[in-house]
Coordinates of N, CA, C and O in Angstrom, one line a residue:
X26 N 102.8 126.6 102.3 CA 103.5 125.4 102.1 C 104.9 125.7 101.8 O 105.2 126.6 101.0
X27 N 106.1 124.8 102.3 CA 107.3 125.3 102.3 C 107.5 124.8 100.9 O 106.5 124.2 100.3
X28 N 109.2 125.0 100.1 CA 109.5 124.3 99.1 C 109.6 122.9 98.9 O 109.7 122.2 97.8
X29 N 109.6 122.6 100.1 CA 110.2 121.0 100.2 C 108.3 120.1 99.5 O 108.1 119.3 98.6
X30 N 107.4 120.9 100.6 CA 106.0 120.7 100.0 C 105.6 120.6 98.4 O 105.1 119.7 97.8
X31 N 106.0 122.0 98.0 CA 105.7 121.9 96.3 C 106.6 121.2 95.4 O 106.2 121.0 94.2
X32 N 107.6 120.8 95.7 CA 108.7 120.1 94.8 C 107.5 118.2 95.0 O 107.1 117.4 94.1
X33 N 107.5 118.2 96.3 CA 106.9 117.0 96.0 C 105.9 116.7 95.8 O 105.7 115.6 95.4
X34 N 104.9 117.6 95.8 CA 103.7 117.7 95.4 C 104.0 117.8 93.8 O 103.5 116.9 93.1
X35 N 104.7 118.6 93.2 CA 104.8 118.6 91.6 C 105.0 117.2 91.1 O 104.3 116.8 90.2
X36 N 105.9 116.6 91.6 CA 106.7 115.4 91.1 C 106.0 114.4 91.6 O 106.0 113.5 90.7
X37 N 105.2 113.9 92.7 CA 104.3 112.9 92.7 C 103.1 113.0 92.6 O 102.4 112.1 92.1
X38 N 102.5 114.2 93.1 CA 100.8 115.0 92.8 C 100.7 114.8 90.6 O 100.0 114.2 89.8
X39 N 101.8 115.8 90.5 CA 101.3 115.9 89.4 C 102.3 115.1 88.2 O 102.5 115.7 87.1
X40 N 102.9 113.8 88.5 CA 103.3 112.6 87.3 C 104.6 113.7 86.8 O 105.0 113.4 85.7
X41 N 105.3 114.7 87.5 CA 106.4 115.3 86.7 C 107.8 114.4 86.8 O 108.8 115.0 86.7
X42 N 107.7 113.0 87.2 CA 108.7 112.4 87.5 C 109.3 112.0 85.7 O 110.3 112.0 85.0
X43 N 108.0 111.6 85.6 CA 108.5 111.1 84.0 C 107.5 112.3 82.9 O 106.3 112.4 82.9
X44 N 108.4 112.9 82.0 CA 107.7 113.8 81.1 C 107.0 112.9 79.7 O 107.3 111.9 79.0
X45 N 105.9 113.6 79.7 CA 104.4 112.7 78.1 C 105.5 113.1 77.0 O 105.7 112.0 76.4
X46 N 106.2 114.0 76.5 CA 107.1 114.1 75.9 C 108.3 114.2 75.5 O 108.9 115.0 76.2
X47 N 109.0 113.7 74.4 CA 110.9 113.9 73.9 C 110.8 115.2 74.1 O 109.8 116.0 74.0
X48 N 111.8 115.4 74.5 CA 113.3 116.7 73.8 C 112.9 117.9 75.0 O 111.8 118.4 75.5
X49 N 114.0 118.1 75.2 CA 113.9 119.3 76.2 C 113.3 120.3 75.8 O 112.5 120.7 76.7
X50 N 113.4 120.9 74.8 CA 112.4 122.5 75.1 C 110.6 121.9 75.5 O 109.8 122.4 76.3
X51 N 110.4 120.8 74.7 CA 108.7 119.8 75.1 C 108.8 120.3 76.3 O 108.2 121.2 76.8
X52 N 109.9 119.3 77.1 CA 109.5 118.7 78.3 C 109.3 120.0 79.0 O 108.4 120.3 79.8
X53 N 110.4 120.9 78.7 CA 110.4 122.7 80.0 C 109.4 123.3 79.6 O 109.2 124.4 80.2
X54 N 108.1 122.6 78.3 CA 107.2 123.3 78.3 C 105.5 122.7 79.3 O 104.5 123.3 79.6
X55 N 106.0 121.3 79.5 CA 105.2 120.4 80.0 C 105.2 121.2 81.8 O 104.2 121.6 82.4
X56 N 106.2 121.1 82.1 CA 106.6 121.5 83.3 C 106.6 123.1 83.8 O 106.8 123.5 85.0
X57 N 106.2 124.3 82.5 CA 105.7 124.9 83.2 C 104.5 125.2 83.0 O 103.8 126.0 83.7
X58 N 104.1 124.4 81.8 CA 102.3 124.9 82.1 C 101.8 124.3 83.1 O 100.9 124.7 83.7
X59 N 102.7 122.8 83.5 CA 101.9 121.9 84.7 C 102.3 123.0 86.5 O 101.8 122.7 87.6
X60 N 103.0 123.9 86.2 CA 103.6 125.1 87.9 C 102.5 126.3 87.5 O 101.9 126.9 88.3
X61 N 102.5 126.3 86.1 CA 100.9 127.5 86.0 C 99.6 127.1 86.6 O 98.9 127.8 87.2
X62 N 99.5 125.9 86.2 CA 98.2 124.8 86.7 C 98.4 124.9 88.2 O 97.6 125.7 88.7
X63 N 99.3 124.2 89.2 CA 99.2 124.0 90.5 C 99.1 125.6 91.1 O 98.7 125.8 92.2
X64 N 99.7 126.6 90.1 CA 99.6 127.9 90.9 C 97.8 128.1 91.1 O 97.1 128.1 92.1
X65 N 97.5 128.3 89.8 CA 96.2 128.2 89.9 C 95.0 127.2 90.7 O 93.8 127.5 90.9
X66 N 95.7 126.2 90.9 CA 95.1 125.4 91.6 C 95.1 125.8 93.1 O 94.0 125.8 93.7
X67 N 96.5 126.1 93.6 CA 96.6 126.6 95.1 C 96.0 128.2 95.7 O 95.9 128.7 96.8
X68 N 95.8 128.7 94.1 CA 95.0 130.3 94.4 C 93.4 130.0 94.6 O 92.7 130.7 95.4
X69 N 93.0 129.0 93.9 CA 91.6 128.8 93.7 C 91.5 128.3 95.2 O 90.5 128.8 95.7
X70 N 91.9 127.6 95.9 CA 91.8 127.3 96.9 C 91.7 128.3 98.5 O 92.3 129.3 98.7
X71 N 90.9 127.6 99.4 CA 90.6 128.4 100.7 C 92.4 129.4 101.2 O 93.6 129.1 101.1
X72 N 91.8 130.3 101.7 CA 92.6 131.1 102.5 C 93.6 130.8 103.2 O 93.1 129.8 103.7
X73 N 95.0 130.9 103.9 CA 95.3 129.8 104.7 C 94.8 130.5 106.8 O 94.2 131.6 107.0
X74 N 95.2 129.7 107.5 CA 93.9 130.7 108.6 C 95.1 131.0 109.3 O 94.7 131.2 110.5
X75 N 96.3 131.2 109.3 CA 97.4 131.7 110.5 C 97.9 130.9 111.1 O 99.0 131.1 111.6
X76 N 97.3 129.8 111.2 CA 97.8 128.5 112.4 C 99.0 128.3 112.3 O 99.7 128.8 111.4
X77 N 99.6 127.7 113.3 CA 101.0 127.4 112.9 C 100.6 125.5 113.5 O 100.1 125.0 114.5
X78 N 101.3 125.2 112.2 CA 100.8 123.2 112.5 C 101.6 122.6 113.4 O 102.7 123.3 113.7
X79 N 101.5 122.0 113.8 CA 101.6 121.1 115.3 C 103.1 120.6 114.8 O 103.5 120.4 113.7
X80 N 103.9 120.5 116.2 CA 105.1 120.5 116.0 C 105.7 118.7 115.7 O 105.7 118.1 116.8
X81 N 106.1 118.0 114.8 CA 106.2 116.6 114.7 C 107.1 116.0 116.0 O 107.9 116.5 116.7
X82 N 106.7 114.8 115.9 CA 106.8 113.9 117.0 C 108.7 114.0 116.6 O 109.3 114.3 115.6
X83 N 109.3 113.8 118.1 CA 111.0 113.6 117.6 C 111.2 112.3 117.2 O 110.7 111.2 117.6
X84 N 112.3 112.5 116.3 CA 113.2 111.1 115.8 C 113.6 110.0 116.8 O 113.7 110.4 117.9
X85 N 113.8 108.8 116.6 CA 114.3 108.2 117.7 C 115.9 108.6 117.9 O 116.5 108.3 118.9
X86 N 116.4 109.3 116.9 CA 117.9 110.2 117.3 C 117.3 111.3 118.1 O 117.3 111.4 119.3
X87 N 116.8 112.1 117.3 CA 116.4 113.7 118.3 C 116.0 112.8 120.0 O 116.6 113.2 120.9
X88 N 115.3 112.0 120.2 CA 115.0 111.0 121.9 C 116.5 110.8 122.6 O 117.0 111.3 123.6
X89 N 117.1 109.8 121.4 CA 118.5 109.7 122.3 C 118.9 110.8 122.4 O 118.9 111.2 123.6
X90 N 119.5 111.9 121.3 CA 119.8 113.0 122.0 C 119.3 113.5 123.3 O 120.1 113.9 124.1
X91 N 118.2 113.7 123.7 CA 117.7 114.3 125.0 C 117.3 113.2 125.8 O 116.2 113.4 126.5
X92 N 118.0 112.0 126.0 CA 117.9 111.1 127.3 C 119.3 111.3 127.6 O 119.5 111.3 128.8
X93 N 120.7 111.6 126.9 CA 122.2 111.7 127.2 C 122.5 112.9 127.4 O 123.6 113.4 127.5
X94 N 120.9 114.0 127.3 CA 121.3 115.3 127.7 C 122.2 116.1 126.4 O 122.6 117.3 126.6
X95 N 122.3 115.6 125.5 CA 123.1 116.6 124.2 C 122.1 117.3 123.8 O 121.0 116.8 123.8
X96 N 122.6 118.7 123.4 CA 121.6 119.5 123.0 C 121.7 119.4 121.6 O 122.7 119.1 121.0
X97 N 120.2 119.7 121.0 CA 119.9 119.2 119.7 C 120.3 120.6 118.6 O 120.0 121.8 119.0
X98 N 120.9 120.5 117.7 CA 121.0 121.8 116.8 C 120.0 122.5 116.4 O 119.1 122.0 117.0
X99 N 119.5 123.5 115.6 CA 117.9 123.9 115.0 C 118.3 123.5 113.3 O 117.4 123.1 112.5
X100 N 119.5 123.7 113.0 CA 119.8 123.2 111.7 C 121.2 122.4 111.7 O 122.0 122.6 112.5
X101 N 121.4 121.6 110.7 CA 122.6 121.0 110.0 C 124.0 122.5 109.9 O 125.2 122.6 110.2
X102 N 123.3 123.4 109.5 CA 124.4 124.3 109.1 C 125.0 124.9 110.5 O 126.1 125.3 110.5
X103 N 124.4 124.9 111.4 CA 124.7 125.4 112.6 C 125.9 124.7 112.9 O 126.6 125.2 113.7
X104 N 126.3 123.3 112.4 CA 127.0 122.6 113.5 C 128.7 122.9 112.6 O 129.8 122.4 112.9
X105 N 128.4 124.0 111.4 CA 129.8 124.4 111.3 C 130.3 125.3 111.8 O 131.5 125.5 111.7
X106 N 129.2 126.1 112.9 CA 129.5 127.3 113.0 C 129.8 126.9 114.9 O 130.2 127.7 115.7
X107 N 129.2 125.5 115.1 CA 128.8 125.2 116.6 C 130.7 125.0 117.0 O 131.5 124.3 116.4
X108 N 131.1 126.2 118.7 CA 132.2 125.7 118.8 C 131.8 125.6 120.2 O 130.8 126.0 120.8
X109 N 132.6 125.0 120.5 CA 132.9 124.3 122.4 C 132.7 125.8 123.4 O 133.5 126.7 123.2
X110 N 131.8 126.0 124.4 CA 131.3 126.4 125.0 C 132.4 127.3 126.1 O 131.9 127.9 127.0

């Protein structure tokens, strides 16, 4: 699972939106026994099998992009580096 997966999984899976406890050192301690826990939780769990998951459906931007023929970038960062052909 990428990072974008476990950030959200911590924060809505496991209630870390709002901490059970005041004061910062509490709360950085709430938050890492609760990353020890999900670790353990995701070790305890099946193997993963190699697959690679099914590619998501395109945006209705990524569509218009490829009905006007513009070619789509692979990332945001590319389009600083993207120059005229």
């Amino acid at each position: 699972m990428n990072g974008t997966g476990t950030a959200n999984e911590f924060a809505h899976g496991h209630g870390m939106r709002r901490c059970r406890y005041q004061g910062q050192p509490k709360a950085h301690l709430q938050h890492v026994f609760t990353a020890i826990a999900l670790n353990i939780e995701r070790l305890s769990g099946p193997p993963p099998t190699g697959e690679v998951p099914p590619p998501r459906p395109p945006t209705a931007f990524q569509d218009f992009l490829d009905q006007h023929g513009i070619p789509r970038l692979k990332s945001w960062r590319t389009a600083i580096d993207c120059s005229p052909p």
